[in-house]
Short mmCIF file of C-alpha atoms and ligand atoms in Angstrom, two decimals:
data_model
loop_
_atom_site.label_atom_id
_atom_site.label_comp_id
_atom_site.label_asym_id
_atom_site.label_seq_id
_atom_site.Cartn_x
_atom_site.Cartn_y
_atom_site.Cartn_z
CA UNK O 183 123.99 87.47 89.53
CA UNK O 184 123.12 87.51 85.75
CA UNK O 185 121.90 90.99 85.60
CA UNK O 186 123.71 93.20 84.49
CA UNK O 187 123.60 97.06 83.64
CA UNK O 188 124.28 97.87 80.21
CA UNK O 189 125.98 101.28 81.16
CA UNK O 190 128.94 101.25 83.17
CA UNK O 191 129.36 104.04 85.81
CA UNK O 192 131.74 106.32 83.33
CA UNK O 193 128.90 106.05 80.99
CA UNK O 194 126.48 107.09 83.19
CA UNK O 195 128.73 110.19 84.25
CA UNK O 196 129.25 111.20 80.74
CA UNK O 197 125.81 111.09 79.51
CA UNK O 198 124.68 112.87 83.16
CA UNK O 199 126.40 116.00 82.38
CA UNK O 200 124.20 116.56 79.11
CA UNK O 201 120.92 114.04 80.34
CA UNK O 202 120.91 114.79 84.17
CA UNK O 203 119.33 111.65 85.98
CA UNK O 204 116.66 110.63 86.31
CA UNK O 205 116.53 109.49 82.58
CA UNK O 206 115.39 105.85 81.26
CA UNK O 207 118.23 104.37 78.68
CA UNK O 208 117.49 102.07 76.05
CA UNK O 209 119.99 99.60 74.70
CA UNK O 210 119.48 99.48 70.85
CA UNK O 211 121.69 96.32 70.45
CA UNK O 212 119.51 94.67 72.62
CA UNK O 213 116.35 95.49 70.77
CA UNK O 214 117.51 94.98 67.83
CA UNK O 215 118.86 91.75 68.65
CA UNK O 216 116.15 90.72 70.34
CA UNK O 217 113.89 91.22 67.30
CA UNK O 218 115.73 89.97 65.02
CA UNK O 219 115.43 86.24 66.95
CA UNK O 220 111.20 86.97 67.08
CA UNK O 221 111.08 87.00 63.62
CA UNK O 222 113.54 83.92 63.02
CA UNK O 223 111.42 82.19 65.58
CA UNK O 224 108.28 82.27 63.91
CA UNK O 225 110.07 82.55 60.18
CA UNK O 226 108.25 79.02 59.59
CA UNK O 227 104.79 80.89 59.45
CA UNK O 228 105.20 82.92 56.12
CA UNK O 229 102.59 85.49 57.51
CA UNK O 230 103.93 85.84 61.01
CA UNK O 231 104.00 89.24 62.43
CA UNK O 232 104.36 90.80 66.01
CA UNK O 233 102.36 93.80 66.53
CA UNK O 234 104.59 95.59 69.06
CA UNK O 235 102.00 96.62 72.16
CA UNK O 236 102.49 100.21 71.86
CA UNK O 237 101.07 100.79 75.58
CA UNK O 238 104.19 99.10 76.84
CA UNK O 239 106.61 101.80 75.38
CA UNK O 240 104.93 104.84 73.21
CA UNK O 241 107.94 105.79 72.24
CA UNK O 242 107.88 106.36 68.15
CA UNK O 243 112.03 105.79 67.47
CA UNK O 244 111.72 102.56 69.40
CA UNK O 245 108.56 101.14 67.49
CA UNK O 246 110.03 102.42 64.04
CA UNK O 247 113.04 100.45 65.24
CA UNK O 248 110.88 97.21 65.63
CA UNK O 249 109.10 97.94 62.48
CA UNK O 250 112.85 97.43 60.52
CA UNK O 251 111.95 93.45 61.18
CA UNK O 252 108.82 93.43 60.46
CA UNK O 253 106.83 94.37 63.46
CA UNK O 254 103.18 96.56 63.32
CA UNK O 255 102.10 98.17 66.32
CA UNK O 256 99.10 97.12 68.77
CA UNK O 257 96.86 99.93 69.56
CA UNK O 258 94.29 100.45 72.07
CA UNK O 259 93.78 104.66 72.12
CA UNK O 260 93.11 107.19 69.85
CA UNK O 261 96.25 108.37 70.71
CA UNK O 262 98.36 105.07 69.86
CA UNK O 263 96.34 104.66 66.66
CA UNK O 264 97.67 108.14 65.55
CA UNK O 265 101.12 107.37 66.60
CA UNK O 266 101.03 104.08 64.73
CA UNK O 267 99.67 106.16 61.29
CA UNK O 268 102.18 108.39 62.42
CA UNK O 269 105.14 106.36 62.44
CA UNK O 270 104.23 105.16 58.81
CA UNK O 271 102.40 102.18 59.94
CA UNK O 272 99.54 101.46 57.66
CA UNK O 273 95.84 99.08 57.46
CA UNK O 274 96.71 96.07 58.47
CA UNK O 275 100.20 96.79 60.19
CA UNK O 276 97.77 97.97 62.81
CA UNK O 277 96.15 96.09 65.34
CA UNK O 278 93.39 97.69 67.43
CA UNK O 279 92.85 95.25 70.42
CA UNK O 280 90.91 97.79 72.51
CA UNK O 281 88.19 97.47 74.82
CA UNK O 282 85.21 99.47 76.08
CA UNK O 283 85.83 101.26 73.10
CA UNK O 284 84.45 104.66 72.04
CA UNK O 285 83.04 105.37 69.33
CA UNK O 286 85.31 108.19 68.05
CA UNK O 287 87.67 105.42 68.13
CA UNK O 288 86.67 102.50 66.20
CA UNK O 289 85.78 105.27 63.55
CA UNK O 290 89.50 106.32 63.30
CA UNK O 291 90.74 103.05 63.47
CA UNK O 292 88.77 102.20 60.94
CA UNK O 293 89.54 105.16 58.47
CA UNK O 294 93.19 104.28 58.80
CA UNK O 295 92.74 100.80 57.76
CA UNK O 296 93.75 99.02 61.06
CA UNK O 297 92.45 95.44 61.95
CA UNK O 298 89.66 95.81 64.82
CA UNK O 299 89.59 93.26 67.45
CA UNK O 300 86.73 93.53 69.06
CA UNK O 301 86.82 92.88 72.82
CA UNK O 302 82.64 92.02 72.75
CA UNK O 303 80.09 90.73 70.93
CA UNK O 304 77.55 93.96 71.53
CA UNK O 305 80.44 95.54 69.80
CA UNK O 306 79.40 94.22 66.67
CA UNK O 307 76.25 96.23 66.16
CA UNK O 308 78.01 98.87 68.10
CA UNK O 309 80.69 99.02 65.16
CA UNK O 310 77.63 98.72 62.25
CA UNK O 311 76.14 101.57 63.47
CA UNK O 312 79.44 103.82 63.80
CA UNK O 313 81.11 102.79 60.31
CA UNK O 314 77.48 101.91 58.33
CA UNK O 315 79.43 98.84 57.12
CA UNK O 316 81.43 95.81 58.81
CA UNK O 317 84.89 96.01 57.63
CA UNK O 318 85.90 92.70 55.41
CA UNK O 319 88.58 91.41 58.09
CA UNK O 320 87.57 91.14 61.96
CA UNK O 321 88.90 89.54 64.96
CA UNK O 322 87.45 88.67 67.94
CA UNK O 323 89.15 88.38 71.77
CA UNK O 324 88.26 85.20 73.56
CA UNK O 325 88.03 84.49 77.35
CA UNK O 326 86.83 80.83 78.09
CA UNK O 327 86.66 81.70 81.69
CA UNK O 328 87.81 79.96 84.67
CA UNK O 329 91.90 79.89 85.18
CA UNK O 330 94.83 79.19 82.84
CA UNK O 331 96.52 76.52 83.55
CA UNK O 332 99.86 75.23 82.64
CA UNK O 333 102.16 71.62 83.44
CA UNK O 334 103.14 74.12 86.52
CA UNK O 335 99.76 74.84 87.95
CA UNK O 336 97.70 78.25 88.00
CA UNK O 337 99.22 80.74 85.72
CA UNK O 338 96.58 83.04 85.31
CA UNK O 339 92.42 83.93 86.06
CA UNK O 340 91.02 84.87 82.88
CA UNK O 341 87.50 84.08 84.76
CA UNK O 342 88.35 87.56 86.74
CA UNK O 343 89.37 89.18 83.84
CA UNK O 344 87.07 91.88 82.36
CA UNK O 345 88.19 91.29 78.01
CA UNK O 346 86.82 88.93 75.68
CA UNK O 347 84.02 86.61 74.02
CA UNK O 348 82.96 83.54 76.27
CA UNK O 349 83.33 80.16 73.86
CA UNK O 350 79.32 80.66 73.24
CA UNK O 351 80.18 84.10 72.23
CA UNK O 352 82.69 83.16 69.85
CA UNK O 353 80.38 80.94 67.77
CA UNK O 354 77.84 83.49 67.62
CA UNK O 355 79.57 86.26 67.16
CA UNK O 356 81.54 84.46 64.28
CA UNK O 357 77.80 83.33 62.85
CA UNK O 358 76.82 87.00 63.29
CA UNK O 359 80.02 88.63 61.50
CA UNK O 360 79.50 85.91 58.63
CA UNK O 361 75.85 86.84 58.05
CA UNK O 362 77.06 90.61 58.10
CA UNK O 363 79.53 89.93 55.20
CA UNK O 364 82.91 89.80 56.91
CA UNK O 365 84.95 87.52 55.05
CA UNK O 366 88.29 87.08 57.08
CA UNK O 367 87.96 86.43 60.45
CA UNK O 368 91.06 86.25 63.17
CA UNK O 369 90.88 84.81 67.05
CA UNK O 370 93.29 86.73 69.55
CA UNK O 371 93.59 85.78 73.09
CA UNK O 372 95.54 87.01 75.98
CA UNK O 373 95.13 84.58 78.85
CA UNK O 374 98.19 85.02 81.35
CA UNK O 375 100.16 88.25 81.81
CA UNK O 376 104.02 88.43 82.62
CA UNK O 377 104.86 84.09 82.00
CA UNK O 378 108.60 83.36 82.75
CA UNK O 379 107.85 79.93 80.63
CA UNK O 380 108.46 78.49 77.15
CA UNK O 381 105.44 76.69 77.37
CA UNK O 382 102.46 79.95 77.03
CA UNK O 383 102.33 80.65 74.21
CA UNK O 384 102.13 76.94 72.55
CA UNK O 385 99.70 75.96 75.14
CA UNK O 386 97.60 78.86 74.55
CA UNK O 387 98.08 78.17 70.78
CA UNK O 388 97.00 74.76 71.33
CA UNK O 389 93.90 75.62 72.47
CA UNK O 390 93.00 78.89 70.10
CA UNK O 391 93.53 76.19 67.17
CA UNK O 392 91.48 73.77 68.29
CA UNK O 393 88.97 76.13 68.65
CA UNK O 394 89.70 77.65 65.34
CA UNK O 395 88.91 73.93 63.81
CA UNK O 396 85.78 73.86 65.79
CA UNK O 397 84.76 77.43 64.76
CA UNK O 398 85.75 76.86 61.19
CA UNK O 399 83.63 73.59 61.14
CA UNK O 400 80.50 74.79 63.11
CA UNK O 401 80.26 78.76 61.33
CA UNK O 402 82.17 78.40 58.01
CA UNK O 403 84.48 80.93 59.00
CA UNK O 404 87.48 81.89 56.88
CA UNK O 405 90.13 82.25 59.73
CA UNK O 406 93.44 83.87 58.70
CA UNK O 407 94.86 84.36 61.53
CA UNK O 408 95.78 83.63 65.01
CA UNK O 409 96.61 86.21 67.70
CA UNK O 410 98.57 85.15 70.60
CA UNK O 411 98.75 88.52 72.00
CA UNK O 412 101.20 89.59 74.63
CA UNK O 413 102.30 87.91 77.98
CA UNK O 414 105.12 86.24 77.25
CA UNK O 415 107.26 86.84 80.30
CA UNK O 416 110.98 88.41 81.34
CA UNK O 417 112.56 87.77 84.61
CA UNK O 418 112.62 90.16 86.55
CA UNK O 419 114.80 88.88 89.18
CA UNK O 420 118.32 87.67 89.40
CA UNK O 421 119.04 83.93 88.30
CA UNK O 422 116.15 83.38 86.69
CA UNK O 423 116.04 81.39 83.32
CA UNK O 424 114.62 84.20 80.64
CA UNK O 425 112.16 82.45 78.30
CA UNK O 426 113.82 81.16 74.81
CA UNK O 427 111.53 82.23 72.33
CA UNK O 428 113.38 79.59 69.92
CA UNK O 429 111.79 76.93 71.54
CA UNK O 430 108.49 78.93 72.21
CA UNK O 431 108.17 79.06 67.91
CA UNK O 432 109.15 75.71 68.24
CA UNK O 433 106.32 74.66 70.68
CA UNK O 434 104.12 76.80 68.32
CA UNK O 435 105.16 75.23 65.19
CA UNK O 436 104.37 71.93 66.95
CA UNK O 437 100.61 72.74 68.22
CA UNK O 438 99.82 74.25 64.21
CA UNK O 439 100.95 71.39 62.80
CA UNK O 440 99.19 68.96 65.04
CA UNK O 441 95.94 70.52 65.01
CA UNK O 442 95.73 72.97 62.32
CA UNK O 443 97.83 71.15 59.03
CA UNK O 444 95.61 67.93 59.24
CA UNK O 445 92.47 70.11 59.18
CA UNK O 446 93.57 71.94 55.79
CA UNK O 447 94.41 75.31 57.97
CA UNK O 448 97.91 75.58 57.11
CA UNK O 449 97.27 79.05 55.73
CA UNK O 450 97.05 80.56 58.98
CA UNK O 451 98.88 83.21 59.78
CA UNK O 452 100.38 83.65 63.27
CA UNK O 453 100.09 86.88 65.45
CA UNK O 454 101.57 87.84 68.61
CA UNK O 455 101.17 91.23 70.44
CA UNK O 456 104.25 91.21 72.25
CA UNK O 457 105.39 94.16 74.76
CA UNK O 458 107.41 93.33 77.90
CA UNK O 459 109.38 91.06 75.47
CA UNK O 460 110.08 93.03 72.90
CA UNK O 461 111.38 95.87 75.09
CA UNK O 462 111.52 95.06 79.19
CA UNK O 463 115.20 94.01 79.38
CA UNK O 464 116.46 96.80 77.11
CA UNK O 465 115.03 99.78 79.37
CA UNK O 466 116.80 101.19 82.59
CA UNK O 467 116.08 103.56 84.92
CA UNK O 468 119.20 105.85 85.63
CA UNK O 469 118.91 107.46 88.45
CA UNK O 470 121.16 109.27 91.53
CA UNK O 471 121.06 108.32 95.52
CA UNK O 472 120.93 112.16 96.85
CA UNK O 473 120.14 111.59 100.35
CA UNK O 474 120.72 108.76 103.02
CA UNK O 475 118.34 108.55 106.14
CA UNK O 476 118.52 107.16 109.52
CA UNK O 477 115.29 106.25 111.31
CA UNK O 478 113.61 103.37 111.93
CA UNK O 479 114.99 101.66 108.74
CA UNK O 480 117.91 102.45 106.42
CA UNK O 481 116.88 104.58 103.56
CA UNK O 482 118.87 105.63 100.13
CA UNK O 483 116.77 108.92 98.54
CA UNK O 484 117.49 108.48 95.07
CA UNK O 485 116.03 111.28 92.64
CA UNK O 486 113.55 109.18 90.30
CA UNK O 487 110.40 108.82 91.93
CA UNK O 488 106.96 106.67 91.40
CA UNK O 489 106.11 108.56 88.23
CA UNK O 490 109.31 107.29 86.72
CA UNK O 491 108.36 104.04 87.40
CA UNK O 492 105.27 102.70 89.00
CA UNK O 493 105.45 99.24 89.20
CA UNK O 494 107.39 98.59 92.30
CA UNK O 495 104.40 100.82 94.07
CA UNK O 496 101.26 99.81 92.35
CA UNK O 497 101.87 95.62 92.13
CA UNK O 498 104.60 95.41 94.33
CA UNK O 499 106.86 94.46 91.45
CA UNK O 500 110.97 93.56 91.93
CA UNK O 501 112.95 95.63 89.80
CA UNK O 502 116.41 94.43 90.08
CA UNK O 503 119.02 97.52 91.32
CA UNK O 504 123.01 97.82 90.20
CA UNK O 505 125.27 100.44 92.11
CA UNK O 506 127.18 101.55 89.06
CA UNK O 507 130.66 101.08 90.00
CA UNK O 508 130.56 98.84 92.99
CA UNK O 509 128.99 95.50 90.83
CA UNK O 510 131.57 93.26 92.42
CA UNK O 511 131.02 95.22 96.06
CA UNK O 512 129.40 92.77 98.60
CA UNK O 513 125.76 93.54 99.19
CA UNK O 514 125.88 93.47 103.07
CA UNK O 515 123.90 96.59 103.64
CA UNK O 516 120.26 96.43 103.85
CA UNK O 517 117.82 99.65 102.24
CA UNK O 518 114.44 100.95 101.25
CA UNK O 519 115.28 102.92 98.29
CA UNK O 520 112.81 105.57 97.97
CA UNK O 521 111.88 108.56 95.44
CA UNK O 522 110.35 111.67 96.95
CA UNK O 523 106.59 111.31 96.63
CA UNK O 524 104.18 111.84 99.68
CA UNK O 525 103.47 108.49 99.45
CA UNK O 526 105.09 105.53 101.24
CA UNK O 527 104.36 103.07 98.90
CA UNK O 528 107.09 105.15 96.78
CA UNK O 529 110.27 102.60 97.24
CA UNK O 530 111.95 101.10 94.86
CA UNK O 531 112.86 98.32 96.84
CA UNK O 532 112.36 97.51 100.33
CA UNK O 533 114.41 95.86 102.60
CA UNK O 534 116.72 94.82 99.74
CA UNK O 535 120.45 94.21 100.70
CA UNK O 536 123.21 96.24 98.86
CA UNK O 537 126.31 97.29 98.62
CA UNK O 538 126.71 100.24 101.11
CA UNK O 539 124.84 103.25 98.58
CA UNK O 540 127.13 107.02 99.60
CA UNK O 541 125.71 110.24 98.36
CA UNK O 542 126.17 110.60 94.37
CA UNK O 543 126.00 106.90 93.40
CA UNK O 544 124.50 106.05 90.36
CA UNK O 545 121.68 103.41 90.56
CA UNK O 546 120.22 101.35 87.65
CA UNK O 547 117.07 100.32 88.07
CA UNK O 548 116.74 97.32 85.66
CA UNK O 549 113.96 95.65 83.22
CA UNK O 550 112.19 99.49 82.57
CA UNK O 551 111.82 99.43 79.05
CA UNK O 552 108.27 98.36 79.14
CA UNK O 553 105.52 99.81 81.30
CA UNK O 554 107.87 101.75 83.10
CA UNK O 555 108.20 105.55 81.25
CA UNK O 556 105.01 104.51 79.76
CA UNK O 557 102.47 104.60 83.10
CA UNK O 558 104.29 107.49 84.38
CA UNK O 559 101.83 110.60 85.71
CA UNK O 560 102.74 113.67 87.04
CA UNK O 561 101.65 113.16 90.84
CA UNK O 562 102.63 115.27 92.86
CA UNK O 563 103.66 118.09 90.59
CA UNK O 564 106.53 115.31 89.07
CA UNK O 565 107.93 115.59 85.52
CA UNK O 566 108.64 113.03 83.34
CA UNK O 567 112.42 112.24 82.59
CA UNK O 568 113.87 111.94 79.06
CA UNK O 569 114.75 109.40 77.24
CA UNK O 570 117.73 108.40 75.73
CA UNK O 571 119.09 105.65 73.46
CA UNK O 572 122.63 103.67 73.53
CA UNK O 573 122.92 103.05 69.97
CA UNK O 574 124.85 100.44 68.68
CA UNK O 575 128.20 102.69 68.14
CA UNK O 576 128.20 103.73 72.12
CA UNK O 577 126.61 107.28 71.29
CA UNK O 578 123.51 108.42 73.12
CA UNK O 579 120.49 110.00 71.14
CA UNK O 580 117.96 111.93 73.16
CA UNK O 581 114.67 110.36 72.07
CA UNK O 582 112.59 112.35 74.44
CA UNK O 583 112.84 115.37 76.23
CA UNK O 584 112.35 115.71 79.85
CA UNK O 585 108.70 117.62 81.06
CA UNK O 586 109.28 120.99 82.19
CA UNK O 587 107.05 123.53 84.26
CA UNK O 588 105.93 124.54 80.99
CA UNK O 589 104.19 121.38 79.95
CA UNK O 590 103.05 120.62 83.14
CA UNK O 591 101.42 123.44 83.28
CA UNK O 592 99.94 124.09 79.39
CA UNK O 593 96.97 122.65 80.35
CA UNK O 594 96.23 125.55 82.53
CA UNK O 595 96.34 127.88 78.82
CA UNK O 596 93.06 128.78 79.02
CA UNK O 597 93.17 130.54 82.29
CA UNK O 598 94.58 134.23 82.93
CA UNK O 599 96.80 132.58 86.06
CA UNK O 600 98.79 130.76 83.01
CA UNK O 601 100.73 133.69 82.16
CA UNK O 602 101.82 134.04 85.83
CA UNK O 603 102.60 130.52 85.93
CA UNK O 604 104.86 130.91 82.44
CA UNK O 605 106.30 133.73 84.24
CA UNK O 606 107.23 132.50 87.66
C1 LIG Q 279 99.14 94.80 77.42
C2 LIG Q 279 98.74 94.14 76.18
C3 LIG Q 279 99.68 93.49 75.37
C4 LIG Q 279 101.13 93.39 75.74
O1 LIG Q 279 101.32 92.63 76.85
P1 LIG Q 279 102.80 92.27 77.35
O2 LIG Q 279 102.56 91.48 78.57
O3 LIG Q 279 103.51 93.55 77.55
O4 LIG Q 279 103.43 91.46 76.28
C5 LIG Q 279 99.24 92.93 74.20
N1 LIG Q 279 97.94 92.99 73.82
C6 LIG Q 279 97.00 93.60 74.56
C7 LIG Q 279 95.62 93.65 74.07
C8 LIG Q 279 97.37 94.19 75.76
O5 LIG Q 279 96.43 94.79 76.51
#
């Protein structure tokens, strides 16, 4: 086993009687660390920069954390835009790699200076109308179609996949934007989601710069940068090799200065949009077993539920699980592990074996620090947990409240039953 919780069972205890579980936990060495070896990675492209997928972890302490090396913020919202401006970030330390946009929201990201990536080419007009004027610097998201494919077979269906330009697309729309007076044009693409491999991002690379050349050539284009977007992979389970993003800026470096160098496009700067890597491993769910049942199958009630952390239910994901204090135990009892929606697709694991789980246990749920507080909901009448940081020195720093009946119910304000509900 090379997972391992970064709290140890006395931690947990400690921090429970302020924080009481459920709460996620962030390790801030780990981030940090983590961040640090992104930017040395790419430190051969003088304008590298990671714009830190703000979907996968909203959390504004985190990102302004990440933004110490370096790193912008990718938005897709309203709501993420005005966290990034927030936060400090400003024009181009924003990405906006949206899609089916609204208009509200192209006008905002434009007023705040961000980089638009537009997901389509009707988009172009659509953004002419809504701002009067094309901004100078515009990207465009390409989808070639069919399946990604890597020296291991299938990785991914982009052909399925609802985002981007087709190739056609991206030579017209880049003839379109020229004639409309942009003047620096970037290519993003996001081709295969979650890839436990060093070899994504420079095959994806490989083919974004050729296509660059091509684009270049055939529209005259000014391309200054390159997006690689997100996708870059963690493992999720036990004993599996986590990616080394050494040699995937190696593998990068490689592809730019085979294809790009020679063609006199050493000036491009790299992107990446990076969110389960930047954060995944460094998130846990905390969280308490508070009842064991009987029945047809073994179950351990633990008090986080789906809305703490919906992956396991909505993709069937595998989200490793520690008993705090019984690491070494052997795991010779089998268990569902469930939270306490009406749902039974609400498990945490299924069928997973265990050490043997009594009443009061603490259980980390591993690999939450990306799209795990961030796609909770409130099903079910549920409230969110807080979260809380490790920092480096051991202490823990509340960096978000918990939900209480009050916020749950605030949307109700503008009915007379509100004042009952504040009241009950
Ligand atoms: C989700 C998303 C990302 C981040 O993806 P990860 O797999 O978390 O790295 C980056 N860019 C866009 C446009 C996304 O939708």
């Amino acid at each position: 086993m090379n997972k391992k919780s970064f709290i140890t069972k006395e931690k947990a205890m400690e921090i429970a009687k302020i924080y009481p579980t459920p709460f996620h936990i962030y390790d801030e060495k780990g981030i940090r660390e983590n961040a640090r070896a992104v930017k040395e990675a790419f430190a051969w492209n003088p304008g590298f920069k990671e714009y830190f997928a703000v979907k996968a972890n909203p959390n504004p302490c985190l990102i302004e954390m990440l933004g110490e090396y370096g790193c912008g913020c990718d938005c897709s919202s309203m709501t993420e835009l005005m966290l990034a401006k927030a936060i400090g970030m400003r024009g181009e330390d924003i990405m906006f790699s949206s899609n089916n946009t609204p208009a509200e929201e192209y006008a905002y990201a434009a007023e705040i200076g961000a980089i638009i990536n537009l997901d389509d080419i009707t988009h172009i007009d659509f953004v002419e109308d809504i701002l009067g004027r094309l901004p100078e610097t515009m990207s465009c998201r390409y989808n070639p179609g069919g399946v990604f494919k890597m020296s291991n077979g299938i990785m991914d269906n982009p052909g399925d996949a609802k985002y981007g330009f087709t190739t056609e697309q991206m030579f017209e729309g880049f003839r379109i934007l020229k004639e409309k007076g942009v003047k620096n044009f970037g290519i993003h693409a996001f081709l295969a989601s979650n890839t436990v491999s060093n070899e994504y991002y420079p095959v994806l690379a490989g083919q974004l710069f050729e296509l660059a050349v091509c684009l270049k050539r055939e529209t005259g284009a000014e391309i200054r940068f390159i997006n690689l977007s997100g996708g870059v992979g963690i493992p999720y389970e036990p004993d599996t090799e986590p990616n080394d993003i050494r040699l995937i800026g190696e593998g990068v470096r490689r592809a730019y200065e085979e294809v790009l160098v020679p063609e006199g496009m050493g000036d491009v700067a790299i992107y990446t949009e990076m969110g389960r890597f930047m954060m995944g491993p460094y998130g846990q769910l905390v969280t308490k077993a508070i009842h064991e049942k009987h029945t047809h199958k073994e179950y351990i009630g633990v008090d986080a539920c789906a809305v703490n952390l919906m992956r396991p239910a909505m993709y069937g994901a595998y989200h490793h699980i520690t008993v705090l204090g019984k690491e070494d135990a052997l795991c010779n009892h089998k268990y569902d592990v469930t939270g306490s929606l009406c749902e039974n697709n609400d498990k945490f694991a299924i069928d997973r074996m265990l050490p043997e789980i009594e009443i009061g246990d603490y259980l980390v749920i591993h690999d939450t620090g990306a799209h795990g507080y961030a796609m909770g909901y409130n099903y079910n009448g549920k409230l969110k947990s807080a979260e809380l940081l490790l920092k480096e020195d051991g202490a823990v720093e509340m960096i978000r409240r918990a939900e209480t009946p009050r916020d749950y119910f605030s949307t109700f304000d503008c009915l007379p039953v509100y004042n009952r509900l504040e009241k009950a």
